mmCIF file of N, CA and C and ligand atoms in Angstrom:
data_model
loop_
_atom_site.group_PDB
_atom_site.id
_atom_site.type_symbol
_atom_site.label_atom_id
_atom_site.label_comp_id
_atom_site.label_asym_id
_atom_site.label_seq_id
_atom_site.Cartn_x
_atom_site.Cartn_y
_atom_site.Cartn_z
ATOM 1 N N MET T 226 -68.434 -15.128 102.919
ATOM 2 C CA MET T 226 -67.181 -15.973 103.468
ATOM 3 C C MET T 226 -66.610 -16.319 102.511
ATOM 4 N N LYS T 227 -66.949 -17.254 101.450
ATOM 5 C CA LYS T 227 -65.849 -17.550 100.100
ATOM 6 C C LYS T 227 -65.315 -16.842 99.603
ATOM 7 N N ARG T 228 -65.879 -15.211 99.231
ATOM 8 C CA ARG T 228 -65.120 -13.939 98.803
ATOM 9 C C ARG T 228 -63.623 -13.905 99.670
ATOM 10 N N ARG T 229 -63.710 -13.630 100.878
ATOM 11 C CA ARG T 229 -62.989 -13.771 101.709
ATOM 12 C C ARG T 229 -61.748 -14.818 101.266
ATOM 13 N N MET T 230 -62.013 -15.899 101.259
ATOM 14 C CA MET T 230 -61.301 -17.298 101.505
ATOM 15 C C MET T 230 -60.112 -16.800 99.738
ATOM 16 N N ALA T 231 -61.192 -16.511 98.673
ATOM 17 C CA ALA T 231 -60.443 -16.182 97.601
ATOM 18 C C ALA T 231 -59.787 -15.022 97.757
ATOM 19 N N ILE T 232 -59.906 -14.051 98.163
ATOM 20 C CA ILE T 232 -59.010 -13.321 98.305
ATOM 21 C C ILE T 232 -57.268 -13.726 98.849
ATOM 22 N N LYS T 233 -57.928 -14.249 100.214
ATOM 23 C CA LYS T 233 -56.782 -14.879 100.997
ATOM 24 C C LYS T 233 -55.730 -15.662 100.549
ATOM 25 N N LEU T 234 -56.402 -16.606 99.325
ATOM 26 C CA LEU T 234 -55.896 -17.835 98.445
ATOM 27 C C LEU T 234 -54.627 -16.721 97.655
ATOM 28 N N SER T 235 -55.547 -15.559 96.752
ATOM 29 C CA SER T 235 -55.098 -14.594 95.841
ATOM 30 C C SER T 235 -53.437 -14.000 96.547
ATOM 31 N N LEU T 236 -54.188 -13.879 97.823
ATOM 32 C CA LEU T 236 -52.966 -12.602 98.824
ATOM 33 C C LEU T 236 -51.687 -14.320 98.513
ATOM 34 N N MET T 237 -51.753 -15.251 99.218
ATOM 35 C CA MET T 237 -50.851 -16.224 99.385
ATOM 36 C C MET T 237 -50.695 -15.995 98.715
ATOM 37 N N ALA T 238 -50.781 -16.477 97.083
ATOM 38 C CA ALA T 238 -49.969 -16.715 95.763
ATOM 39 C C ALA T 238 -49.106 -15.724 95.405
ATOM 40 N N LEU T 239 -49.845 -14.192 95.539
ATOM 41 C CA LEU T 239 -49.095 -13.553 95.478
ATOM 42 C C LEU T 239 -47.803 -13.351 95.866
ATOM 43 N N ALA T 240 -47.696 -13.574 97.525
ATOM 44 C CA ALA T 240 -46.498 -13.721 98.314
ATOM 45 C C ALA T 240 -45.315 -14.736 97.878
ATOM 46 N N SER T 241 -46.229 -15.720 97.600
ATOM 47 C CA SER T 241 -45.131 -16.679 97.435
ATOM 48 C C SER T 241 -44.588 -16.579 95.511
ATOM 49 N N SER T 242 -45.328 -15.905 94.652
ATOM 50 C CA SER T 242 -44.615 -15.682 93.652
ATOM 51 C C SER T 242 -43.529 -14.698 93.925
ATOM 52 N N TYR T 243 -42.950 -13.704 94.700
ATOM 53 C CA TYR T 243 -41.922 -12.945 95.188
ATOM 54 C C TYR T 243 -40.834 -13.543 95.337
ATOM 55 N N VAL T 244 -39.910 -13.245 94.294
ATOM 56 C CA VAL T 244 -38.578 -14.066 94.705
ATOM 57 C C VAL T 244 -37.768 -12.572 94.558
ATOM 58 N N MET T 245 -36.403 -12.506 95.275
ATOM 59 C CA MET T 245 -35.380 -11.843 95.053
ATOM 60 C C MET T 245 -34.666 -12.716 94.047
ATOM 61 N N ALA T 246 -34.304 -11.997 92.987
ATOM 62 C CA ALA T 246 -33.789 -12.280 91.876
ATOM 63 C C ALA T 246 -31.985 -12.313 91.758
ATOM 64 N N TYR T 247 -32.110 -10.944 92.706
ATOM 65 C CA TYR T 247 -30.194 -11.740 93.068
ATOM 66 C C TYR T 247 -29.793 -12.472 93.782
ATOM 67 N N ASP T 248 -28.030 -13.332 93.799
ATOM 68 C CA ASP T 248 -27.820 -13.583 94.662
ATOM 69 C C ASP T 248 -27.270 -12.354 95.502
ATOM 70 N N LYS T 249 -27.266 -13.250 97.105
ATOM 71 C CA LYS T 249 -27.169 -12.394 98.132
ATOM 72 C C LYS T 249 -25.518 -12.681 98.436
ATOM 73 N N SER T 250 -25.306 -13.526 98.196
ATOM 74 C CA SER T 250 -23.309 -13.898 98.286
ATOM 75 C C SER T 250 -22.477 -12.725 97.319
ATOM 76 N N LYS T 251 -23.287 -11.779 96.629
ATOM 77 C CA LYS T 251 -22.607 -10.812 95.821
ATOM 78 C C LYS T 251 -22.671 -9.826 96.881
ATOM 79 N N ILE T 252 -22.918 -10.000 97.353
ATOM 80 C CA ILE T 252 -22.964 -8.454 98.696
ATOM 81 C C ILE T 252 -22.008 -8.949 99.340
ATOM 82 N N VAL T 253 -20.527 -8.456 98.947
ATOM 83 C CA VAL T 253 -19.126 -8.327 99.900
ATOM 84 C C VAL T 253 -18.760 -7.742 100.434
ATOM 85 N N ASN T 254 -19.500 -6.500 100.358
ATOM 86 C CA ASN T 254 -19.122 -4.801 100.775
ATOM 87 C C ASN T 254 -20.189 -4.646 101.854
ATOM 88 N N THR T 255 -20.175 -4.197 103.084
ATOM 89 C CA THR T 255 -21.373 -3.394 103.536
ATOM 90 C C THR T 255 -20.863 -2.900 104.913
ATOM 91 N N ILE T 256 -19.611 -2.401 105.119
ATOM 92 C CA ILE T 256 -18.596 -1.291 105.575
ATOM 93 C C ILE T 256 -19.249 0.131 105.515
ATOM 94 N N LYS T 257 -19.121 1.081 106.285
ATOM 95 C CA LYS T 257 -19.852 2.598 106.291
ATOM 96 C C LYS T 257 -18.405 3.123 105.593
ATOM 97 N N MET T 258 -18.732 3.916 104.231
ATOM 98 C CA MET T 258 -18.087 4.089 103.811
ATOM 99 C C MET T 258 -17.537 6.139 104.334
ATOM 100 N N LYS T 259 -16.993 6.565 103.830
ATOM 101 C CA LYS T 259 -17.154 8.000 104.024
ATOM 102 C C LYS T 259 -16.348 8.946 102.718
ATOM 103 N N LYS T 260 -15.844 9.740 102.198
ATOM 104 C CA LYS T 260 -14.948 10.351 101.263
ATOM 105 C C LYS T 260 -14.314 10.819 102.235
ATOM 106 N N LYS T 261 -12.797 10.602 101.749
ATOM 107 C CA LYS T 261 -11.476 11.002 102.344
ATOM 108 C C LYS T 261 -10.811 12.654 102.813
ATOM 109 N N ASP T 262 -11.329 13.066 100.992
ATOM 110 C CA ASP T 262 -11.825 14.947 102.105
ATOM 111 C C ASP T 262 -12.705 14.959 100.798
ATOM 112 N N PRO T 263 -13.642 15.283 102.205
ATOM 113 C CA PRO T 263 -15.195 16.201 101.436
ATOM 114 C C PRO T 263 -15.354 17.349 100.483
ATOM 115 N N ALA T 264 -13.979 18.220 100.921
ATOM 116 C CA ALA T 264 -14.118 19.244 100.156
ATOM 117 C C ALA T 264 -13.221 18.952 98.484
ATOM 118 N N LYS T 265 -12.936 18.158 98.004
ATOM 119 C CA LYS T 265 -12.691 17.324 96.826
ATOM 120 C C LYS T 265 -12.966 15.728 96.832
ATOM 121 N N PRO T 266 -14.244 15.675 96.782
ATOM 122 C CA PRO T 266 -14.165 14.089 96.335
ATOM 123 C C PRO T 266 -13.746 13.845 95.146
ATOM 124 N N GLU T 267 -13.346 11.624 95.094
ATOM 125 C CA GLU T 267 -13.329 11.490 93.846
ATOM 126 C C GLU T 267 -14.349 10.927 93.568
ATOM 127 N N LYS T 268 -13.905 10.440 91.541
ATOM 128 C CA LYS T 268 -15.408 10.578 91.182
ATOM 129 C C LYS T 268 -15.742 8.905 92.047
ATOM 130 N N GLY T 269 -15.167 7.749 92.457
ATOM 131 C CA GLY T 269 -15.682 6.818 93.490
ATOM 132 C C GLY T 269 -16.850 7.460 94.350
ATOM 133 N N GLU T 270 -16.197 8.122 94.622
ATOM 134 C CA GLU T 270 -16.943 8.432 95.959
ATOM 135 C C GLU T 270 -18.694 9.037 95.766
ATOM 136 N N LEU T 271 -18.159 10.018 94.917
ATOM 137 C CA LEU T 271 -19.797 10.856 94.346
ATOM 138 C C LEU T 271 -20.154 9.981 93.368
ATOM 139 N N LYS T 272 -19.711 8.806 92.731
ATOM 140 C CA LYS T 272 -20.557 7.342 91.915
ATOM 141 C C LYS T 272 -21.525 7.087 93.456
ATOM 142 N N HIS T 273 -21.060 7.185 94.195
ATOM 143 C CA HIS T 273 -21.941 6.064 95.491
ATOM 144 C C HIS T 273 -22.248 6.886 96.361
ATOM 145 N N THR T 274 -22.624 8.409 96.370
ATOM 146 C CA THR T 274 -23.066 9.291 97.612
ATOM 147 C C THR T 274 -24.241 9.855 96.808
ATOM 148 N N PRO T 275 -25.399 8.954 97.761
ATOM 149 C CA PRO T 275 -26.973 9.963 97.724
ATOM 150 C C PRO T 275 -26.866 10.905 97.362
ATOM 151 N N ASP T 276 -27.455 11.489 96.079
ATOM 152 C CA ASP T 276 -28.348 13.065 96.193
ATOM 153 C C ASP T 276 -29.378 13.171 95.909
ATOM 154 N N ILE T 277 -29.979 13.897 97.479
ATOM 155 C CA ILE T 277 -31.318 14.324 98.096
ATOM 156 C C ILE T 277 -31.467 15.261 97.634
ATOM 157 N N THR T 278 -32.480 15.088 96.944
ATOM 158 C CA THR T 278 -33.559 16.667 96.554
ATOM 159 C C THR T 278 -35.027 16.737 97.125
ATOM 160 N N MET T 279 -35.560 17.702 96.795
ATOM 161 C CA MET T 279 -37.063 17.687 97.433
ATOM 162 C C MET T 279 -37.529 19.117 96.497
ATOM 163 N N GLY T 280 -38.789 18.078 96.515
ATOM 164 C CA GLY T 280 -39.939 18.744 95.125
ATOM 165 C C GLY T 280 -41.498 19.511 95.610
ATOM 166 N N GLU T 281 -41.958 19.612 94.859
ATOM 167 C CA GLU T 281 -42.866 20.523 95.561
ATOM 168 C C GLU T 281 -44.232 19.779 97.028
ATOM 169 N N VAL T 282 -44.477 20.186 97.740
ATOM 170 C CA VAL T 282 -45.414 20.048 98.685
ATOM 171 C C VAL T 282 -46.454 19.961 98.094
ATOM 172 N N ASP T 283 -47.277 19.072 98.436
ATOM 173 C CA ASP T 283 -49.326 18.608 98.301
ATOM 174 C C ASP T 283 -49.662 19.554 99.162
ATOM 175 N N ALA T 284 -51.314 18.676 98.716
ATOM 176 C CA ALA T 284 -51.988 19.706 99.255
ATOM 177 C C ALA T 284 -52.484 18.776 100.980
ATOM 178 N N LYS T 285 -51.725 17.912 100.970
ATOM 179 C CA LYS T 285 -51.575 17.308 102.544
ATOM 180 C C LYS T 285 -50.794 17.556 102.873
ATOM 181 N N GLY T 286 -49.574 18.704 102.763
ATOM 182 C CA GLY T 286 -48.170 18.987 103.412
ATOM 183 C C GLY T 286 -47.169 17.837 103.283
ATOM 184 N N TYR T 287 -47.024 16.995 102.145
ATOM 185 C CA TYR T 287 -46.233 15.890 101.869
ATOM 186 C C TYR T 287 -45.386 16.287 100.699
ATOM 187 N N VAL T 288 -43.794 16.802 100.836
ATOM 188 C CA VAL T 288 -43.306 17.135 100.287
ATOM 189 C C VAL T 288 -42.386 15.864 99.480
ATOM 190 N N THR T 289 -42.151 15.959 97.582
ATOM 191 C CA THR T 289 -41.582 14.721 97.060
ATOM 192 C C THR T 289 -40.042 14.568 97.652
ATOM 193 N N VAL T 290 -39.262 13.950 97.993
ATOM 194 C CA VAL T 290 -38.285 13.512 98.066
ATOM 195 C C VAL T 290 -37.400 12.476 97.274
ATOM 196 N N GLU T 291 -36.988 13.055 96.333
ATOM 197 C CA GLU T 291 -35.936 12.078 95.502
ATOM 198 C C GLU T 291 -34.378 11.698 95.751
ATOM 199 N N VAL T 292 -33.938 10.187 95.603
ATOM 200 C CA VAL T 292 -32.684 9.925 96.046
ATOM 201 C C VAL T 292 -31.966 9.473 94.705
ATOM 202 N N ASN T 293 -31.147 9.943 93.730
ATOM 203 C CA ASN T 293 -30.125 9.609 93.301
ATOM 204 C C ASN T 293 -29.371 9.090 93.263
ATOM 205 N N ILE T 294 -28.695 7.799 92.938
ATOM 206 C CA ILE T 294 -27.129 7.586 93.188
ATOM 207 C C ILE T 294 -26.385 7.618 92.176
ATOM 208 N N GLY T 295 -25.491 8.535 91.810
ATOM 209 C CA GLY T 295 -24.827 9.488 93.185
ATOM 210 C C GLY T 295 -25.130 10.853 92.404
ATOM 211 N N GLU T 296 -24.140 11.438 92.854
ATOM 212 C CA GLU T 296 -23.802 13.198 92.894
ATOM 213 C C GLU T 296 -23.165 13.712 91.617
ATOM 214 N N GLU T 297 -23.571 14.933 91.407
ATOM 215 C CA GLU T 297 -22.924 15.404 90.156
ATOM 216 C C GLU T 297 -23.051 14.559 88.299
ATOM 217 N N GLY T 298 -24.102 14.150 88.965
ATOM 218 C CA GLY T 298 -24.550 13.508 87.710
ATOM 219 C C GLY T 298 -23.616 12.251 87.181
ATOM 220 N N ILE T 299 -23.057 11.803 88.182
ATOM 221 C CA ILE T 299 -22.288 10.491 87.999
ATOM 222 C C ILE T 299 -23.208 9.353 88.639
ATOM 223 N N ILE T 300 -23.606 8.438 87.617
ATOM 224 C CA ILE T 300 -24.945 7.590 87.754
ATOM 225 C C ILE T 300 -24.140 6.370 88.137
ATOM 226 N N HIS T 301 -24.454 6.079 89.636
ATOM 227 C CA HIS T 301 -23.639 4.357 89.370
ATOM 228 C C HIS T 301 -24.329 3.658 88.421
ATOM 229 N N PRO T 302 -23.257 2.641 88.650
ATOM 230 C CA PRO T 302 -24.170 1.531 87.488
ATOM 231 C C PRO T 302 -24.984 0.312 88.031
ATOM 232 N N SER T 303 -25.643 0.112 87.061
ATOM 233 C CA SER T 303 -26.038 -1.546 87.569
ATOM 234 C C SER T 303 -26.148 -2.486 86.603
ATOM 235 N N THR T 304 -24.530 -3.281 86.731
ATOM 236 C CA THR T 304 -24.714 -4.194 86.066
ATOM 237 C C THR T 304 -25.210 -5.699 86.749
ATOM 238 N N ALA T 305 -24.828 -6.720 86.198
ATOM 239 C CA ALA T 305 -25.228 -8.253 86.874
ATOM 240 C C ALA T 305 -24.107 -8.143 88.200
ATOM 241 N N ASP T 306 -22.855 -8.014 88.051
ATOM 242 C CA ASP T 306 -22.058 -8.032 89.332
ATOM 243 C C ASP T 306 -21.838 -6.903 90.279
ATOM 244 N N HIS T 307 -22.516 -6.226 89.778
ATOM 245 C CA HIS T 307 -21.923 -4.106 90.956
ATOM 246 C C HIS T 307 -23.278 -3.893 90.396
ATOM 247 N N TRP T 308 -23.843 -3.341 91.768
ATOM 248 C CA TRP T 308 -25.079 -2.312 91.438
ATOM 249 C C TRP T 308 -25.095 -1.812 93.492
ATOM 250 N N ILE T 309 -26.036 -1.018 93.127
ATOM 251 C CA ILE T 309 -27.037 -0.479 94.462
ATOM 252 C C ILE T 309 -28.522 -1.538 94.756
ATOM 253 N N TYR T 310 -28.025 -2.185 95.772
ATOM 254 C CA TYR T 310 -28.792 -3.206 96.260
ATOM 255 C C TYR T 310 -30.131 -2.592 97.166
ATOM 256 N N LYS T 311 -29.897 -1.373 97.692
ATOM 257 C CA LYS T 311 -30.713 -0.619 98.450
ATOM 258 C C LYS T 311 -30.710 0.516 99.019
ATOM 259 N N ILE T 312 -31.555 1.419 99.362
ATOM 260 C CA ILE T 312 -31.451 2.758 99.713
ATOM 261 C C ILE T 312 -32.674 2.852 100.855
ATOM 262 N N GLU T 313 -32.073 3.257 101.430
ATOM 263 C CA GLU T 313 -33.094 3.326 103.065
ATOM 264 C C GLU T 313 -32.946 4.757 102.863
ATOM 265 N N LEU T 314 -33.972 5.688 103.129
ATOM 266 C CA LEU T 314 -34.252 7.001 103.941
ATOM 267 C C LEU T 314 -35.027 7.641 104.988
ATOM 268 N N TYR T 315 -34.180 8.939 105.747
ATOM 269 C CA TYR T 315 -34.388 8.535 107.190
ATOM 270 C C TYR T 315 -35.108 10.222 107.126
ATOM 271 N N ALA T 316 -35.818 10.512 107.572
ATOM 272 C CA ALA T 316 -36.746 11.717 108.320
ATOM 273 C C ALA T 316 -36.355 11.799 109.291
ATOM 274 N N ASP T 317 -35.425 12.856 109.842
ATOM 275 C CA ASP T 317 -35.223 13.481 111.671
ATOM 276 C C ASP T 317 -35.011 11.677 112.240
ATOM 277 N N GLY T 318 -33.951 11.458 111.313
ATOM 278 C CA GLY T 318 -33.588 9.781 112.797
ATOM 279 C C GLY T 318 -34.465 8.730 111.675
ATOM 280 N N LYS T 319 -35.438 8.850 111.781
ATOM 281 C CA LYS T 319 -36.449 7.788 111.644
ATOM 282 C C LYS T 319 -36.725 7.266 110.146
ATOM 283 N N LYS T 320 -36.527 6.177 109.768
ATOM 284 C CA LYS T 320 -36.431 5.092 108.574
ATOM 285 C C LYS T 320 -37.940 5.612 107.942
ATOM 286 N N VAL T 321 -38.186 6.249 106.709
ATOM 287 C CA VAL T 321 -39.015 6.478 105.967
ATOM 288 C C VAL T 321 -40.001 6.122 104.945
ATOM 289 N N ALA T 322 -38.566 5.382 104.281
ATOM 290 C CA ALA T 322 -38.270 4.683 103.324
ATOM 291 C C ALA T 322 -37.143 3.705 102.784
ATOM 292 N N GLN T 323 -37.185 2.896 102.283
ATOM 293 C CA GLN T 323 -36.888 1.923 101.510
ATOM 294 C C GLN T 323 -36.906 1.113 100.387
ATOM 295 N N VAL T 324 -35.864 0.942 98.953
ATOM 296 C CA VAL T 324 -36.118 0.624 98.008
ATOM 297 C C VAL T 324 -34.806 -0.834 98.183
ATOM 298 N N ASP T 325 -35.945 -1.479 97.857
ATOM 299 C CA ASP T 325 -34.358 -3.225 97.226
ATOM 300 C C ASP T 325 -34.843 -2.987 95.606
ATOM 301 N N LEU T 326 -33.355 -3.258 95.140
ATOM 302 C CA LEU T 326 -32.828 -3.388 93.966
ATOM 303 C C LEU T 326 -32.203 -3.891 93.422
ATOM 304 N N GLU T 327 -32.474 -4.457 91.822
ATOM 305 C CA GLU T 327 -31.903 -5.667 91.369
ATOM 306 C C GLU T 327 -31.088 -5.341 90.241
ATOM 307 N N PRO T 328 -29.977 -6.205 90.234
ATOM 308 C CA PRO T 328 -28.815 -5.857 89.038
ATOM 309 C C PRO T 328 -29.577 -5.688 87.583
ATOM 310 N N GLU T 329 -28.922 -4.622 86.584
ATOM 311 C CA GLU T 329 -29.443 -4.566 85.640
ATOM 312 C C GLU T 329 -30.965 -3.759 85.543
ATOM 313 N N ILE T 330 -31.850 -4.902 86.292
ATOM 314 C CA ILE T 330 -33.160 -4.016 85.962
ATOM 315 C C ILE T 330 -33.647 -2.983 86.493
ATOM 316 N N SER T 331 -33.042 -2.606 87.890
ATOM 317 C CA SER T 331 -33.369 -1.165 88.184
ATOM 318 C C SER T 331 -32.050 -0.265 88.446
ATOM 319 N N ARG T 332 -32.072 0.702 88.950
ATOM 320 C CA ARG T 332 -30.741 1.739 89.295
ATOM 321 C C ARG T 332 -30.841 2.258 90.380
ATOM 322 N N GLY T 333 -29.992 3.022 91.079
ATOM 323 C CA GLY T 333 -30.064 3.633 92.301
ATOM 324 C C GLY T 333 -31.127 4.659 92.714
ATOM 325 N N TYR T 334 -32.119 4.425 92.414
ATOM 326 C CA TYR T 334 -33.356 6.152 93.099
ATOM 327 C C TYR T 334 -34.242 5.117 93.810
ATOM 328 N N LEU T 335 -34.801 6.143 94.556
ATOM 329 C CA LEU T 335 -35.996 6.324 95.405
ATOM 330 C C LEU T 335 -36.745 7.355 95.278
ATOM 331 N N SER T 336 -37.859 7.393 95.506
ATOM 332 C CA SER T 336 -38.603 8.613 95.611
ATOM 333 C C SER T 336 -39.970 8.127 96.894
ATOM 334 N N ALA T 337 -39.864 9.189 97.707
ATOM 335 C CA ALA T 337 -40.829 8.902 98.389
ATOM 336 C C ALA T 337 -41.789 10.745 99.310
ATOM 337 N N LYS T 338 -42.961 10.873 99.572
ATOM 338 C CA LYS T 338 -43.529 11.622 99.837
ATOM 339 C C LYS T 338 -43.696 11.934 101.692
ATOM 340 N N VAL T 339 -42.740 12.979 102.200
ATOM 341 C CA VAL T 339 -42.376 12.982 103.415
ATOM 342 C C VAL T 339 -43.341 14.105 103.885
ATOM 343 N N LYS T 340 -43.659 14.181 105.402
ATOM 344 C CA LYS T 340 -44.517 15.348 105.616
ATOM 345 C C LYS T 340 -43.583 16.633 106.061
ATOM 346 N N LYS T 341 -43.644 17.388 105.316
ATOM 347 C CA LYS T 341 -43.024 18.561 105.227
ATOM 348 C C LYS T 341 -42.906 19.242 106.909
ATOM 349 N N GLU T 342 -43.985 19.431 107.363
ATOM 350 C CA GLU T 342 -43.607 20.407 108.769
ATOM 351 C C GLU T 342 -42.928 19.820 109.958
ATOM 352 N N GLY T 343 -42.407 20.515 110.494
ATOM 353 C CA GLY T 343 -41.289 20.143 111.788
ATOM 354 C C GLY T 343 -40.300 19.355 110.569
ATOM 355 N N LEU T 344 -39.676 18.740 109.947
ATOM 356 C CA LEU T 344 -38.751 18.501 109.003
ATOM 357 C C LEU T 344 -37.663 18.912 109.429
ATOM 358 N N LYS T 345 -36.664 18.475 109.442
ATOM 359 C CA LYS T 345 -35.355 19.322 110.054
ATOM 360 C C LYS T 345 -33.867 18.838 109.410
ATOM 361 N N GLU T 346 -34.698 17.513 108.799
ATOM 362 C CA GLU T 346 -33.088 16.870 107.954
ATOM 363 C C GLU T 346 -33.160 15.065 107.446
ATOM 364 N N LEU T 347 -33.059 15.202 106.499
ATOM 365 C CA LEU T 347 -33.271 14.125 105.548
ATOM 366 C C LEU T 347 -31.500 13.054 105.534
ATOM 367 N N ARG T 348 -31.705 12.220 105.511
ATOM 368 C CA ARG T 348 -30.262 11.060 105.454
ATOM 369 C C ARG T 348 -31.072 10.192 104.854
ATOM 370 N N ALA T 349 -30.417 9.893 103.418
ATOM 371 C CA ALA T 349 -30.165 8.982 102.855
ATOM 372 C C ALA T 349 -28.921 8.203 102.596
ATOM 373 N N VAL T 350 -29.114 6.517 102.650
ATOM 374 C CA VAL T 350 -28.245 6.073 102.596
ATOM 375 C C VAL T 350 -28.278 4.904 101.900
ATOM 376 N N SER T 351 -26.929 4.675 100.795
ATOM 377 C CA SER T 351 -27.245 3.743 99.740
ATOM 378 C C SER T 351 -25.868 2.509 99.608
ATOM 379 N N SER T 352 -26.473 1.579 99.450
ATOM 380 C CA SER T 352 -25.492 0.532 99.696
ATOM 381 C C SER T 352 -25.323 -0.389 98.041
ATOM 382 N N CYS T 353 -23.795 -0.236 97.958
ATOM 383 C CA CYS T 353 -23.349 -0.679 96.740
ATOM 384 C C CYS T 353 -22.946 -2.675 97.453
ATOM 385 N N ASN T 354 -22.937 -2.943 96.525
ATOM 386 C CA ASN T 354 -22.436 -4.687 96.995
ATOM 387 C C ASN T 354 -20.977 -5.034 96.511
ATOM 388 N N LEU T 355 -20.479 -3.908 96.255
ATOM 389 C CA LEU T 355 -18.975 -4.253 96.039
ATOM 390 C C LEU T 355 -18.773 -2.519 96.708
ATOM 391 N N HIS T 356 -18.693 -2.081 97.028
ATOM 392 C CA HIS T 356 -17.936 -0.975 97.443
ATOM 393 C C HIS T 356 -18.973 0.127 99.139
ATOM 394 N N GLY T 357 -19.505 -1.023 99.603
ATOM 395 C CA GLY T 357 -20.504 -0.365 100.656
ATOM 396 C C GLY T 357 -21.330 0.167 100.879
ATOM 397 N N ASP T 358 -21.804 1.083 102.168
ATOM 398 C CA ASP T 358 -22.793 1.972 102.247
ATOM 399 C C ASP T 358 -22.289 3.566 102.828
ATOM 400 N N TRP T 359 -23.017 4.493 101.555
ATOM 401 C CA TRP T 359 -22.362 5.705 101.777
ATOM 402 C C TRP T 359 -23.614 6.509 102.276
ATOM 403 N N GLU T 360 -23.582 7.575 102.418
ATOM 404 C CA GLU T 360 -25.026 8.377 103.368
ATOM 405 C C GLU T 360 -24.692 10.006 103.311
ATOM 406 N N ASN T 361 -25.515 10.529 103.183
ATOM 407 C CA ASN T 361 -25.729 11.869 102.948
ATOM 408 C C ASN T 361 -26.803 12.453 103.763
ATOM 409 N N ILE T 362 -26.198 13.350 104.092
ATOM 410 C CA ILE T 362 -27.613 14.359 105.015
ATOM 411 C C ILE T 362 -28.254 15.884 104.257
ATOM 412 N N LEU T 363 -29.054 16.086 103.900
ATOM 413 C CA LEU T 363 -29.635 17.180 103.515
ATOM 414 C C LEU T 363 -30.793 17.896 104.615
ATOM 415 N N LYS T 364 -29.785 19.214 105.155
ATOM 416 C CA LYS T 364 -30.669 20.184 105.663
ATOM 417 C C LYS T 364 -31.687 20.802 105.439
ATOM 418 N N VAL T 365 -33.198 20.512 106.101
ATOM 419 C CA VAL T 365 -34.317 21.360 105.424
ATOM 420 C C VAL T 365 -34.336 22.639 105.571
HETATM 421 FE FE1 FE2 D 158 -19.611 0.361 93.482
#
C-alpha cells in the first residue's frame, strides 16, 4: 500500500511539473490554408506543408511514418515568435499521433509507428502560430 501511494505521489508531482513554455497568445492564425496553385507552390507554401514519408515495416506490421515541415527541403523556422506548435497525423481519417512543439527548442517533426495492413491514406496537419494550418495527404 505504501508503495502504491509513493507511486501515485510521484506521478502527481511529475504531472504538476509539466508546463507548456510558450505563450498561447502568440498563436494568432488558426485558419485552414491551401496552396494557391498546387502545380506551382510558392516557397512560403512549401515551408508549411507537411512532408510525409514511410519507412520500414517492423515485425509487428507497423510502418515508420515521419512528418517533416516542410517540403522540398525547406524547413520551417522555429524562433521565439514563429514556429510550428502542433502536428497531427491521421490514418484513414483517424487521429493516430500528435506532437506539441516549443519555439526554438523543437522544430516541426513527428514520427510514429502505424499499422500498415489495410492502410490507404495518411494525412498530416501542421499548425504554424502565424500562418495557420496546412495539410498534406499521402496515398499508400
Ligand atoms: Fe510559418
